[in-house]
Amino acid sequence: MSTKRFDAIEHTLQRPIIDVKLPSNKISDFFAENVFSIDTMRKYLSKDAFIGMMAVIESGKKIDSELADQVASAMKEWAMEKGATSYTHWFQPLTGATAEKHDTFFTPTDSSKGIEKFKGKELVQQEPDGSSFPTGGLRATFEARGYTAWDPSSPAFIVEVGTSAKTLCIPTIFVAYTGEALDFKVPLLKSQQLLQRAAVPVCNYFDEKVQKVVPTLGWEQEYFLVDAALFAARPDLLLTGRTVLGAAPPKGQQLDDHYFGSISERVHAYMLDFETEALKLGITISTRHNEVAPGQYECAPVFSDVNSAVDKNQLVMDIMDRVARRHGLRLLLHEKPFAGVNGSGKHNNWSLATDTGINLLAPGDSPETNLQFLTFFVNTIKAVHTHANLLRAAIASAGNDHRLGANEAPPAIISIFIGSTLTKVLESIAENSSTAGKATKEKLNIVGSIPDLFLDNTDRNRTSPFAFTGNKFEFRAVGSSANCAAAMTALNTIVADQLFSFKKEVDVLIKKGRTTQGALLKVLSSYIKEAKAILFEGDNYTDEWATEAARRGLSNVKDTPRALGFYVTPKAKSLLVGNGIYKEAELAAFYEVLLENYELKIDIESKVMEEMVINQILPVAIEYQSSLANNILTLKDLGYKKKQYKAQTELLESLGKHINAVKAGVDKMVAARKKAHQKKSAKATAIAYGDKVKGCFDEIRTHADALEQLIDDQLWPLPKYRELLFIK
Ligand code: ADP
Ligand code: MG
């Protein structure tokens, strides 16, 4: 008799709600108190050091050792006053998680004495063991050593674990000993600089004063919460973050009673708690609500520049996980924790902001500002049209494969939704292309015809992977557990590359005697025509769209190993290597790491599935089988007629059928795993894992779930969907 599941349920029901106390009821009292912010620096640094540091942050100036020593010493003083005893370089290796290796400030001077020290060189550079992190092909070719280097553009912060352990975290990049990037941040920072170089000259057509353009990101994070006891009783949740087995409950999300529903007291306490932690780190979570699926929620911060928004997202994911445990909950960031229930995504809202305070993707109220808006709007569309495949690669992961194309998230086809008003505007510009640039006045009228109220007018399309939402694009196909950096690096780079070409084309026309506005319109109108195929206003979830997209020549690659292949096409290489985002070896390594990561995830899922079937499900199935068989024998002995134990016989037969089938499925999967391992290249292995190993999952699951629905509920060892999703 299994009691583990019932113990877990009991535990869940008895769990007290934690009373969360805010440090103060005025948020401004503790907002960003754990960040070594500009204000803090002003306070802790000498005047000269502060000016030096601002130059480093604002213009990317190199930091010298003297300044580094001063900053390190100020950071240490501040951190120790706040109760920190150690520090760590905090980085984002290609595992997807963040990494840290703590060192204490304390340095012994002799056997009974010591002092707290933190030197500039420790701030600037550290050497974690590179070989413990994914390095792709670089592992074979280069020394395995890697080092982390301080990224002064991202502020240091203090992480509190519990009430006593506090650590000073220094955001860093992570590179191989030979200088190759081994993380998500280096390419991201490069793409941000590239975009800045490409966008400023284009802005200058409209406003000479613009000197800086930064991409902005506001992410919306979806997640699930499950009680910690139920979580612990499921090996699949514990080891893979998703349920690889589990029969659908009679009630799922069909009543639509969860979305924006009232938040349970326990979950509310949790949200308040992690939001407070986030606030102390200067992260304002501005929205919180229930999502579509039971047990699913969403939070979103105020947007910021892409680099810091990426850091904040990584930090928030960490905090959410840590704080959940405090509340007896476990956080699920997996894209598809439950079959038959909506999965989780992370919408990446993206725009471009100038140092003059303009959002370049917000339509203006005069013809001139509208032309500037249209310039960036159309160039983004053109970039996505040209490099849709790269965006597809940038969102590929084992988890996201469950969502894309599963009628709950955008399909694997990249397209753009812009709404009816803008569709009309673009059509009229394209139609008049033959005269564009000549009858300048007329063209400006077209541009000027964007209604002023247009911001509030934009219609929504929840099925689009890349939707314009009035003043930003929303990349909706990013996975919930992803580091946004991959998607943002791709997007920044393709738009930058596009803006470089645009500038060249416009300048040629200007040299030939066109007015600037005429030249801009002429090029834009040609882009609108060329990029038309990427625009789609209809329902992305339909089969008709898949057919139509194929007719338009748009890709529809549904699995990660093949989608990742888009990273290493000649087109992507020339874009990424040509623009200096990756060195050739880095790109190859990045690709290899992602393939490996996919393979490992499927491998773990497959092994967990095997273990659950063999060690947990089959034993209870056989136990139940024996009790049915014994029952039949007894009844037979007592002289019962066959039809009097018909139900038992039928149950026994189905049980036997599913027991054999689930075992056969596992055997087939184990054989597929062996074969996949024998493949020569990382790509072939990943493809074999996706097609053949993962290819066995559905069959196994069908029979395992049928067993769950047949076997005595008292015997079933694994918390069921109804318990995971509805007990809170
Ligand atoms: P919605 O568009 O869904 O009605 P919001 O306008 O509040 O709601 O935006 C949703 C998300 O978009 C938020 O996470 C917000 O931070 C982000 N966002 C808003 N404006 C920008 C911008 N200019 N750049 C990047 N993200 C933005
Ligand atoms: Mg959204």
PDB file of C-alpha atoms in Angstrom, residues 27 30-33 35 90 157 219 274-286 299-302 304 308-317 319:
ATOM      1  CA  ILE A  27       8.320  50.958  -1.028  1.00  0.00           C
ATOM      2  CA  PHE A  30      13.697  49.879   0.619  1.00  0.00           C
ATOM      3  CA  PHE A  31      13.578  50.102  -3.176  1.00  0.00           C
ATOM      4  CA  ALA A  32      16.956  49.122  -4.690  1.00  0.00           C
ATOM      5  CA  GLU A  33      18.553  48.998  -1.254  1.00  0.00           C
ATOM      6  CA  VAL A  35      21.906  47.471  -5.492  1.00  0.00           C
ATOM      7  CA  TRP A  90      27.642  36.202 -11.196  1.00  0.00           C
ATOM      8  CA  PHE A 157      23.918  43.687  -6.030  1.00  0.00           C
ATOM      9  CA  TRP A 219       9.452  40.583 -20.346  1.00  0.00           C
ATOM     10  CA  PHE A 274       9.301  37.550  -4.007  1.00  0.00           C
ATOM     11  CA  GLU A 275       8.193  40.940  -5.255  1.00  0.00           C
ATOM     12  CA  THR A 276       9.648  42.481  -2.097  1.00  0.00           C
ATOM     13  CA  GLU A 277      12.956  40.716  -2.704  1.00  0.00           C
ATOM     14  CA  ALA A 278      12.851  41.960  -6.280  1.00  0.00           C
ATOM     15  CA  LEU A 279      12.098  45.517  -5.175  1.00  0.00           C
ATOM     16  CA  LYS A 280      15.126  45.507  -2.892  1.00  0.00           C
ATOM     17  CA  LEU A 281      17.110  44.671  -6.003  1.00  0.00           C
ATOM     18  CA  GLY A 282      15.599  47.567  -7.875  1.00  0.00           C
ATOM     19  CA  ILE A 283      13.221  45.408  -9.900  1.00  0.00           C
ATOM     20  CA  THR A 284       9.649  46.636  -9.961  1.00  0.00           C
ATOM     21  CA  ILE A 285       7.202  43.872 -10.699  1.00  0.00           C
ATOM     22  CA  SER A 286       4.294  45.869 -12.016  1.00  0.00           C
ATOM     23  CA  CYS A 299       4.473  38.562 -13.545  1.00  0.00           C
ATOM     24  CA  ALA A 300       5.982  41.451 -15.486  1.00  0.00           C
ATOM     25  CA  PRO A 301       8.367  44.223 -14.549  1.00  0.00           C
ATOM     26  CA  VAL A 302       8.727  47.750 -15.791  1.00  0.00           C
ATOM     27  CA  SER A 304      14.428  48.721 -19.197  1.00  0.00           C
ATOM     28  CA  SER A 308      19.734  45.077 -17.577  1.00  0.00           C
ATOM     29  CA  ALA A 309      16.326  43.556 -18.359  1.00  0.00           C
ATOM     30  CA  VAL A 310      18.043  40.255 -19.154  1.00  0.00           C
ATOM     31  CA  ASP A 311      19.944  40.358 -15.854  1.00  0.00           C
ATOM     32  CA  LYS A 312      16.765  41.199 -14.022  1.00  0.00           C
ATOM     33  CA  ASN A 313      14.915  38.313 -15.583  1.00  0.00           C
ATOM     34  CA  GLN A 314      17.664  35.863 -14.629  1.00  0.00           C
ATOM     35  CA  LEU A 315      17.674  37.264 -11.112  1.00  0.00           C
ATOM     36  CA  VAL A 316      13.902  37.201 -10.777  1.00  0.00           C
ATOM     37  CA  MET A 317      13.783  33.567 -11.910  1.00  0.00           C
ATOM     38  CA  ILE A 319      14.494  34.737  -6.526  1.00  0.00           C
TER      39      ILE A 319
END
